[in-house]
Short mmCIF file of C-alpha atoms in Angstrom, two decimals:
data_model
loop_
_atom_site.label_atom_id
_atom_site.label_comp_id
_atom_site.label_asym_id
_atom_site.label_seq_id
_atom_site.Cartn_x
_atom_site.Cartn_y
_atom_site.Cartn_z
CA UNK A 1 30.52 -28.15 -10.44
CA UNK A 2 31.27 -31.37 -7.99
CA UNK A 3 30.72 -30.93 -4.25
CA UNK A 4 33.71 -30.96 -2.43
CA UNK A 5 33.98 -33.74 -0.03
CA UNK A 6 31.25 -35.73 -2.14
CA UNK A 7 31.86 -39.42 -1.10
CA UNK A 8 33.09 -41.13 -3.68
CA UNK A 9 31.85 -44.83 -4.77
CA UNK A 10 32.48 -47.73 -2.69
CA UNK A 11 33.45 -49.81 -5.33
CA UNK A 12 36.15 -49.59 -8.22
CA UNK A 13 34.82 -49.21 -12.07
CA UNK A 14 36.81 -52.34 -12.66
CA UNK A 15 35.29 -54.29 -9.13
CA UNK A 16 31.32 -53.22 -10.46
CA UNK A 17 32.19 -54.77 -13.67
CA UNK A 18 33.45 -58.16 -11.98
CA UNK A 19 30.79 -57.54 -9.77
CA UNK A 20 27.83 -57.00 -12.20
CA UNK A 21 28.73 -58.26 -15.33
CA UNK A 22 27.59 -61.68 -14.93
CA UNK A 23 24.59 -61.27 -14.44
CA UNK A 24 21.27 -60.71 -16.16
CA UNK A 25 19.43 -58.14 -13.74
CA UNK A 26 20.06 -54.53 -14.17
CA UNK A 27 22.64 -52.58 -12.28
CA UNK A 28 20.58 -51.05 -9.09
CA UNK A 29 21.05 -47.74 -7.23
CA UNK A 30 22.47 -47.80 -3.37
CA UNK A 31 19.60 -46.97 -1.12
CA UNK A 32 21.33 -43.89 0.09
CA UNK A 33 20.63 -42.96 -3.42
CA UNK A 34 17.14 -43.85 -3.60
CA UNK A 35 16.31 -42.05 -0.18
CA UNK A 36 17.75 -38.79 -1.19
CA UNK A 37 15.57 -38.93 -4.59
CA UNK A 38 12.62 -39.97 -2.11
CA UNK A 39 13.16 -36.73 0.02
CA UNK A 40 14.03 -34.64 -3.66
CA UNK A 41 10.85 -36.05 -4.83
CA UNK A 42 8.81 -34.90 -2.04
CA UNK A 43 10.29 -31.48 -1.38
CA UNK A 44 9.22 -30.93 -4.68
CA UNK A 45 5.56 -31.92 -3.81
CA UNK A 46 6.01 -29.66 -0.92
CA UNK A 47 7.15 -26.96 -2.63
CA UNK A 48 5.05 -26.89 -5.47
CA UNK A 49 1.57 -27.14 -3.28
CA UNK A 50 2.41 -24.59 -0.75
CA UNK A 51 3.26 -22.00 -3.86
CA UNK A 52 -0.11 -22.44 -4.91
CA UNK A 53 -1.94 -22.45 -1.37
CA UNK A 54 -0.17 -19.35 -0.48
CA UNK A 55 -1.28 -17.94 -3.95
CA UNK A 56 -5.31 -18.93 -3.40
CA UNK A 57 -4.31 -17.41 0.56
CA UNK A 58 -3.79 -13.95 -0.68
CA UNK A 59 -5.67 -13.73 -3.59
CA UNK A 60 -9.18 -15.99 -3.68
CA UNK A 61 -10.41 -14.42 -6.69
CA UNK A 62 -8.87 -16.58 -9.00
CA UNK A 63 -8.83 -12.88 -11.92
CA UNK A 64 -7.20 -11.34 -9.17
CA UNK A 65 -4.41 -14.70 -8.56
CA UNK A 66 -3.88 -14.73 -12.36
CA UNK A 67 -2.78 -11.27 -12.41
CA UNK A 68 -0.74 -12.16 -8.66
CA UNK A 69 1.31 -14.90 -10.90
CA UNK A 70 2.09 -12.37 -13.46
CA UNK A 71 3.56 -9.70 -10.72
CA UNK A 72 7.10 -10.11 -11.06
CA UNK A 73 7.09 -10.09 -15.17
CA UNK A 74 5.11 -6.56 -14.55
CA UNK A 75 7.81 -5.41 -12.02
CA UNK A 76 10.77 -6.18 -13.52
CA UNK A 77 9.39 -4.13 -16.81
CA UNK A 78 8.10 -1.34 -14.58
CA UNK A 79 10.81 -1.26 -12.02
CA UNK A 80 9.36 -1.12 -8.49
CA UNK A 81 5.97 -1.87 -8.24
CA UNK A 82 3.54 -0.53 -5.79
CA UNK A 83 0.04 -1.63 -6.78
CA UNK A 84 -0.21 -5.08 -7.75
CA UNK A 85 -2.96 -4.06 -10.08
CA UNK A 86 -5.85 -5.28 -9.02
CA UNK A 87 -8.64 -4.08 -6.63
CA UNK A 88 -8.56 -5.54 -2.91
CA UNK A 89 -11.96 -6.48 -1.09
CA UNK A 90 -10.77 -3.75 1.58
CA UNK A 91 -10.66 -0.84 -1.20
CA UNK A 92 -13.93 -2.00 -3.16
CA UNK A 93 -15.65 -1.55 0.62
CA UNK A 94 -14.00 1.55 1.75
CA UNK A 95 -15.42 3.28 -1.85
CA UNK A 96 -18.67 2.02 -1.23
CA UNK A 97 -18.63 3.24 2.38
CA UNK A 98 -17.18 6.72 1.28
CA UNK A 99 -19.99 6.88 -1.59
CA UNK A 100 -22.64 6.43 0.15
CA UNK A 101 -21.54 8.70 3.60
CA UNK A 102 -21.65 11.39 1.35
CA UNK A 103 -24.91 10.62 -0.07
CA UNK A 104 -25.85 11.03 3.95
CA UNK A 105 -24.23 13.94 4.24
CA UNK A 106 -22.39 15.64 7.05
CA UNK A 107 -25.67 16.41 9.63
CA UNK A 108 -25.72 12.38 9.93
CA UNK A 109 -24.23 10.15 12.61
CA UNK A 110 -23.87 7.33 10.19
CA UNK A 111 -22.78 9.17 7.05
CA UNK A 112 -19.97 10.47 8.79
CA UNK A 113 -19.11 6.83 10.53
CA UNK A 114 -19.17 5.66 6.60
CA UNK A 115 -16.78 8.24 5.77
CA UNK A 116 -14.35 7.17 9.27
CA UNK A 117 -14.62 3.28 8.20
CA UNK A 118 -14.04 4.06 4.49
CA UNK A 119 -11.13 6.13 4.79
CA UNK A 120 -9.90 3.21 7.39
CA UNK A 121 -10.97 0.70 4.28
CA UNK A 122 -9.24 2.17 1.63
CA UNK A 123 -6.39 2.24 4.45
CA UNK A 124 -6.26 -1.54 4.99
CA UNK A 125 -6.00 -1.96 0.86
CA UNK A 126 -2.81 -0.08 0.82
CA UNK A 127 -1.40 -2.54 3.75
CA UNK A 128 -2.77 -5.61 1.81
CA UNK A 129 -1.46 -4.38 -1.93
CA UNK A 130 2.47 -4.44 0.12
CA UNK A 131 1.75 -7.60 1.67
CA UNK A 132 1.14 -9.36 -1.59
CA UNK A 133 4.18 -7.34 -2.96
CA UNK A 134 6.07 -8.69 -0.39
CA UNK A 135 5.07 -11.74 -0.12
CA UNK A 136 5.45 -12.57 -3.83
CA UNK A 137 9.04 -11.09 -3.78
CA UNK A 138 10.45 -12.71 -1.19
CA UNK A 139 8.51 -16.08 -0.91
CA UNK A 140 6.44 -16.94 -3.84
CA UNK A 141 9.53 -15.71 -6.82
CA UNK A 142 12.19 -17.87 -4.51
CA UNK A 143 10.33 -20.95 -4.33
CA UNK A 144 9.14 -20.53 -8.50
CA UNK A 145 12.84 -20.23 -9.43
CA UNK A 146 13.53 -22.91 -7.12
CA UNK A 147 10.77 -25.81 -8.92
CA UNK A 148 11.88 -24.11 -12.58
CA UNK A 149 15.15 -24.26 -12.10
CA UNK A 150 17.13 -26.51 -9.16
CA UNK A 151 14.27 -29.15 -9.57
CA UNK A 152 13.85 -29.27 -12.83
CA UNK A 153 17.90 -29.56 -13.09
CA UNK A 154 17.85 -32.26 -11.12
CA UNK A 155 14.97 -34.20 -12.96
CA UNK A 156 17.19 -33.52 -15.89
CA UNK A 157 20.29 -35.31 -14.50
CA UNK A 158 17.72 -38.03 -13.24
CA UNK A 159 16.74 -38.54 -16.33
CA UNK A 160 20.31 -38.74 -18.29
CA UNK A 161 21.09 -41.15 -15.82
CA UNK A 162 18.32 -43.39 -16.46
CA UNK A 163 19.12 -43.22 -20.11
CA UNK A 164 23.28 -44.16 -19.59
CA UNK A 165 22.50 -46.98 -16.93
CA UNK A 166 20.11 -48.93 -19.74
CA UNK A 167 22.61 -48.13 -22.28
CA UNK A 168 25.58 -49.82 -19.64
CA UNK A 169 23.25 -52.74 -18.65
CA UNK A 170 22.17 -53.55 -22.47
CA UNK A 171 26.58 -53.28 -23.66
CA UNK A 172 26.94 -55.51 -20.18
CA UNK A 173 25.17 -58.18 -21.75
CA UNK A 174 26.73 -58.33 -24.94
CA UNK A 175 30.41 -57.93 -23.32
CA UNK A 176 32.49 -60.57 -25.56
CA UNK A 177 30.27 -58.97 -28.66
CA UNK A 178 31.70 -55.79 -28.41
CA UNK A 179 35.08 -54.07 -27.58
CA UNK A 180 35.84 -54.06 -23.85
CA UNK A 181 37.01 -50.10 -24.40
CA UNK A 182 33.00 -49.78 -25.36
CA UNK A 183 31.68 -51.22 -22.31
CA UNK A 184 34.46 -49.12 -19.70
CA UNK A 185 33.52 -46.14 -21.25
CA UNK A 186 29.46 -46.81 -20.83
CA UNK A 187 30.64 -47.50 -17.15
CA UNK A 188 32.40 -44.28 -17.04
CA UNK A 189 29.54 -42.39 -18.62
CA UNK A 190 27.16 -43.58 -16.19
CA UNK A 191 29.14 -43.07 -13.02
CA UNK A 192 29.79 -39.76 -14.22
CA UNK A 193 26.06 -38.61 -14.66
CA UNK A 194 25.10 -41.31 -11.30
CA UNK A 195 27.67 -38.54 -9.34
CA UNK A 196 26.22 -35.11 -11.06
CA UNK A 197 22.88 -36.22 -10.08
CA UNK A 198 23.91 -37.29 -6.46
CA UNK A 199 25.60 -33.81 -6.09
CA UNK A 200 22.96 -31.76 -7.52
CA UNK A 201 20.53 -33.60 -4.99
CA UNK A 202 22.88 -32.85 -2.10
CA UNK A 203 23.53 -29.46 -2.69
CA UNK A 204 19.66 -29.00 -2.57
CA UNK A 205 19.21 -30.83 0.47
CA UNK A 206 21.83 -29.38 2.16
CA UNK A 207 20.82 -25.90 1.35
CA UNK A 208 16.91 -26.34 2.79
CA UNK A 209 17.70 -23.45 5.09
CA UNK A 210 17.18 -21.13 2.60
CA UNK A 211 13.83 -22.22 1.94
CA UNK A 212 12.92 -21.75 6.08
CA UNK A 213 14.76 -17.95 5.55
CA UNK A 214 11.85 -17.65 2.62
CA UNK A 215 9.40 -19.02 4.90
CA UNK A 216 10.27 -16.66 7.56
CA UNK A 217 10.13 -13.59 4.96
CA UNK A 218 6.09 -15.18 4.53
CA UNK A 219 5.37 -15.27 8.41
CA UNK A 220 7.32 -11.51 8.67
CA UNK A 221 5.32 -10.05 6.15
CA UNK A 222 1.95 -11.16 8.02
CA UNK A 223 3.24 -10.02 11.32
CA UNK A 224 4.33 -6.49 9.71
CA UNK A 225 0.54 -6.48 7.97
CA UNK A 226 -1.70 -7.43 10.59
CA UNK A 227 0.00 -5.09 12.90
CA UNK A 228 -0.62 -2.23 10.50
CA UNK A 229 -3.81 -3.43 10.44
CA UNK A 230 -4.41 -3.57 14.09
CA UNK A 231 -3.18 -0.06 14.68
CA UNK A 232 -5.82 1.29 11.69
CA UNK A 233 -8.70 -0.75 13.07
CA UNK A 234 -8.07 0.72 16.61
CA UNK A 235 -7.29 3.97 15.29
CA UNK A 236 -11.33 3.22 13.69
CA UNK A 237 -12.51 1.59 16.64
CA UNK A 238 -11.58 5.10 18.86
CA UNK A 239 -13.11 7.48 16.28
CA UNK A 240 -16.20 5.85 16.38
CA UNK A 241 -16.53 5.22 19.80
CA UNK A 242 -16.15 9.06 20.60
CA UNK A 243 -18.32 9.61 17.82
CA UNK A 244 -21.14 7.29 20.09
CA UNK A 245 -20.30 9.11 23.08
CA UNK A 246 -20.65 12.76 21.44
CA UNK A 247 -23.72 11.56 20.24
CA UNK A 248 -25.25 10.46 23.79
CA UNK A 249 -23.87 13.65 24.95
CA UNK A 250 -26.17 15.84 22.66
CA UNK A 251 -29.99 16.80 23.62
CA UNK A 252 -32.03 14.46 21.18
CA UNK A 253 -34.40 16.63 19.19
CA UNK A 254 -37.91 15.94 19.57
CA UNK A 255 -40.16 15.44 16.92
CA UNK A 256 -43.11 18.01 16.44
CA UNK A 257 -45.38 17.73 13.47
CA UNK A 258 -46.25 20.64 11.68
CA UNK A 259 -49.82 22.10 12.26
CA UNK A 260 -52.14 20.81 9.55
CA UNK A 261 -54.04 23.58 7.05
CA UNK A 262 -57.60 23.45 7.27
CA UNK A 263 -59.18 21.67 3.30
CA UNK A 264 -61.69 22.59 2.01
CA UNK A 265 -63.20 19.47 0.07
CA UNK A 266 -66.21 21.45 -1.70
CA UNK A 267 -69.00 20.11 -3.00
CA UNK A 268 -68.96 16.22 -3.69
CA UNK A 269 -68.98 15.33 -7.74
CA UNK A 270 -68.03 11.64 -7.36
CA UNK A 271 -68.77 8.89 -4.75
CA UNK A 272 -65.10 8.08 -4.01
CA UNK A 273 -64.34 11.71 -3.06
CA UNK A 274 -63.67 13.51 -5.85
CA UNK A 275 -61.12 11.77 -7.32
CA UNK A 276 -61.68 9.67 -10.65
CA UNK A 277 -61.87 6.12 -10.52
CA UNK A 278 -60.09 4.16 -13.47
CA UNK A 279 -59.90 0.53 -13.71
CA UNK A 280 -56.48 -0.92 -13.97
CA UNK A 281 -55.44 -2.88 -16.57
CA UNK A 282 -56.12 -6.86 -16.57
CA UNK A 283 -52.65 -8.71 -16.94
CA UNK A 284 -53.08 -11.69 -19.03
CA UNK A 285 -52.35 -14.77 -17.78
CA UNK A 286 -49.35 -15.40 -20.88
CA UNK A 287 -48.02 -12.11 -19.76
CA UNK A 288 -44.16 -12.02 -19.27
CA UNK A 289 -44.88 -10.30 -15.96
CA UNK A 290 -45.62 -13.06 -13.83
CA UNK A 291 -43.41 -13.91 -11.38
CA UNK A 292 -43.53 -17.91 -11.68
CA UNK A 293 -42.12 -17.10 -15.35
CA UNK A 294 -38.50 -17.68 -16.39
CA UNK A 295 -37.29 -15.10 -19.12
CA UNK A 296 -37.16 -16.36 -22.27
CA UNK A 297 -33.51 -17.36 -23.76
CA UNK A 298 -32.01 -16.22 -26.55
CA UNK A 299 -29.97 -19.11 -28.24
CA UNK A 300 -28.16 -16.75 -30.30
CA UNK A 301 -24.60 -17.52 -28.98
CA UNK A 302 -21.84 -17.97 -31.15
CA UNK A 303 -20.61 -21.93 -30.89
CA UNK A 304 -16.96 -22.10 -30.82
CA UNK A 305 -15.48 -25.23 -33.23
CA UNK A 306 -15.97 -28.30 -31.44
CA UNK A 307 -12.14 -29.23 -32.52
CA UNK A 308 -10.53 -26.65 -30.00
CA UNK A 309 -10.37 -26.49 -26.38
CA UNK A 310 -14.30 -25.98 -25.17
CA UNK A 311 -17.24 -26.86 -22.58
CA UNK A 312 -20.49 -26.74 -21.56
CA UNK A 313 -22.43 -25.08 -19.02
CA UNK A 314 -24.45 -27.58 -17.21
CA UNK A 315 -26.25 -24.12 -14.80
CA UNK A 316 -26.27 -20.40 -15.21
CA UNK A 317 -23.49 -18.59 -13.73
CA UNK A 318 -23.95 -14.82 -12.31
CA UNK A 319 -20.39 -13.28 -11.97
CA UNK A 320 -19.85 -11.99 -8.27
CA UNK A 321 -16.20 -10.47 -8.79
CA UNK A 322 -14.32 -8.06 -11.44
CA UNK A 323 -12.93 -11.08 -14.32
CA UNK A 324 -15.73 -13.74 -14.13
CA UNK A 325 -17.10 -14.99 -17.18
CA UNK A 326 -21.41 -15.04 -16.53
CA UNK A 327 -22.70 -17.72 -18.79
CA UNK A 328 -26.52 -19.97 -19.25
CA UNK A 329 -27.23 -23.36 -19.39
CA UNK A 330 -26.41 -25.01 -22.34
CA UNK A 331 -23.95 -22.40 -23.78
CA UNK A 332 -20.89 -23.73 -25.01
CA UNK A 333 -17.43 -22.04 -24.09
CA UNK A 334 -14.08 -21.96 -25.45
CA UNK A 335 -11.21 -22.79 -23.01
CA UNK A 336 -8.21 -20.90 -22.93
CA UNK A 337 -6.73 -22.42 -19.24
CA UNK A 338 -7.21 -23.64 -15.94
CA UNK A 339 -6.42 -21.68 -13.15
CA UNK A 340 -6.11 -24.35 -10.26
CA UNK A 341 -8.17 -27.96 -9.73
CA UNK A 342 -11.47 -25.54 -9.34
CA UNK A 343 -11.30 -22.67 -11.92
CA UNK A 344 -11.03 -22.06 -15.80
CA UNK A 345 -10.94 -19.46 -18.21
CA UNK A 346 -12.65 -19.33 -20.97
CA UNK A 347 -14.13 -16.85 -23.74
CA UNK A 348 -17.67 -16.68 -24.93
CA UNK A 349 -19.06 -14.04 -28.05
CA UNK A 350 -15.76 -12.18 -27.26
CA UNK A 351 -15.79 -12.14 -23.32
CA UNK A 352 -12.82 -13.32 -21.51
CA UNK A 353 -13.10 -14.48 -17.67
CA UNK A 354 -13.40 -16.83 -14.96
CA UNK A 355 -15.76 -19.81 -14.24
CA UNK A 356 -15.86 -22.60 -11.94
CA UNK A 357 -15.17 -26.08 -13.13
CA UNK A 358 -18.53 -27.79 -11.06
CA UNK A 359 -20.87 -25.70 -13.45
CA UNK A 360 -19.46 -27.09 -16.86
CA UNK A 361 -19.06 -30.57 -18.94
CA UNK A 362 -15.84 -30.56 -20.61
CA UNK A 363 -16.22 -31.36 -24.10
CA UNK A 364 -12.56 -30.80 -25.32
CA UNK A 365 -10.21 -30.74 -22.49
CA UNK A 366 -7.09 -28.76 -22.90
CA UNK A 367 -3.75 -30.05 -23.68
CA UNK A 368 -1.57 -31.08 -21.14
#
């Protein structure tokens, strides 16, 4: 639909053609309509760099930002979603503090602290799992829809119009060749897509406040998690504390060692006191036990076909996090995609996972 109130063209379709027609240069855009492409152009830069920042913000794990990305395709089959489905730092350190305070057990200080700081862990996970919810809901799925769908509308209508104003400027120079009805009606055809594109570009300048209500939604959802977080981590801060004082309230037990029992060593059979002597093994000097030796490789690794997507690792690569693909130098893996400018995935003898990009060569890059 036209925007009301649209300013129209300064110029009659007959006064551009008396205007124009003469000569040989191509019909030019006003500059009001080259700025507002200029400031279309780089809203969409904006837009499309901040989505993917914010992404890497919440998620660093690039498994864990794949899985981020596919949130709202998961929700909309699921209905409302409260785990995003992946693990967060917070919950991986709260089990391990849990686990190992009751390995402790209840008569320690610090296995009960463990159990305190885990529960507060495990706590914090929950708050970060409905910032990411919220976040992607009301700031990541607003600005996607807007880059798939208002920008790319808009590159479409560029585009047309591109493709009308060469067809009007190649019938302008062959005007006494060709019916005069031929060459108004390329005119028409290109003011008509030169005014969709100018309104589609207006209505999405116009309309930028809604993309500082989604930025607020971002900043709100911080606020409303870091407070939650604050109030835990006091909440933490207090338990242990009293635990400290309770502690330096307490008489401190004193060590006493038991009394020894008298032994009796009996008579002497050996020199070294009775016990027998055996002489340890020699290690040879090829033996796989050394320290200054590398294990051996195995070059057994299934080589993908050279004529699909693939690289090479230039290093060895130990996996830290959950969806990291561990590889050695020299292996050859198949690519499947790249997560941003530092990340693939890739597949090797039926693994699928994460690498970084600085450890491999490419030797088929993927399409564009």
């Amino acid at each position: 639909p036209r925007l009301a109130g649209l300013a129209k063209p300064h110029f009659s379709l007959l006064q551009l053609v008396s205007e124009k027609v003469g000569g040989a240069e191509g019909t030019k855009l006003d500059d009001d309509f080259k700025e507002m492409e200029k400031k279309v152009d780089v809203t969409s830069k904006a837009v499309t760099e901040v989505l993917a920042r914010t992404i890497e913000y919440l998620q660093p794990n690039p498994a864990s930002r794949a899985k981020l990305t596919m949130l709202n395709t998961v929700s909309k089959i699921r209905g409302q979603v409260k785990n995003p489905g992946y693990p967060q730092s917070e919950g991986l350190l709260g089990e391990c503090m849990i686990r190992h305070g009751k390995e402790l057990g209840g008569e320690s200080n610090f296995g009960d602290a463990l159990l305190d700081a885990g529960e507060s862990m495990k706590r914090l996970a929950e708050v970060k799992d409905s910032l990411d919810i919220e976040v992607k809901q009301n700031f990541i799925d607003p600005l996607q829809n807007l880059c798939e769908k208002d920008l790319k509308e808009i590159q479409h209508h560029l585009k047309k119009l591109e493709g009308r104003r060469l067809d009007f400027d190649y019938k302008k120079k062959r005007q006494g060749k060709i019916p005069d009805e031929e060459l108004r009606q390329a005119l028409e055809k290109f003011e008509e897509s030169k005014e969709v594109a100018e309104t589609s570009m207006h209505n999405l300048l116009e309309t930028d406040i809604e993309q500082v209500s989604q930025l607020s939604a971002l900043v709100d959802a911080q606020l409303d998690y870091h407070r939650q977080a604050v109030q835990i981590l006091d909440e933490l801060a207090e338990k242990l504390k009293r635990r400290m004082r309770e502690a330096s309230s307490r008489p401190k037990r004193e060590y006493k060692p038991k009394p020894r029992e008298p032994f009796d060593l009996g008579e002497p059979e050996q020199s070294n006191g009775g016990f027998p002597c055996t002489t340890a093994p020699k290690i040879a000097a090829s033996s796989s036990f050394r320290s200054s030796d590398k294990p051996i490789r195995t070059p057994s690794r299934s080589m993908p076909p050279l004529d699909q997507p693939s690289c090479k690792a230039l290093y060895d690569f130990e996996p830290e996090n959950d969806g990291e693909l561990g590889f050695r130098e020299g292996d050859v893996i198949t690519l499947t995609n790249q997560i941003d400018e530092n990340w693939y995935e890739g597949m090797l003898d039926g693994q699928s996972g994460f690498f970084p990009l600085s450890y491999v060569e490419v030797l088929v890059p993927l399409p564009q």
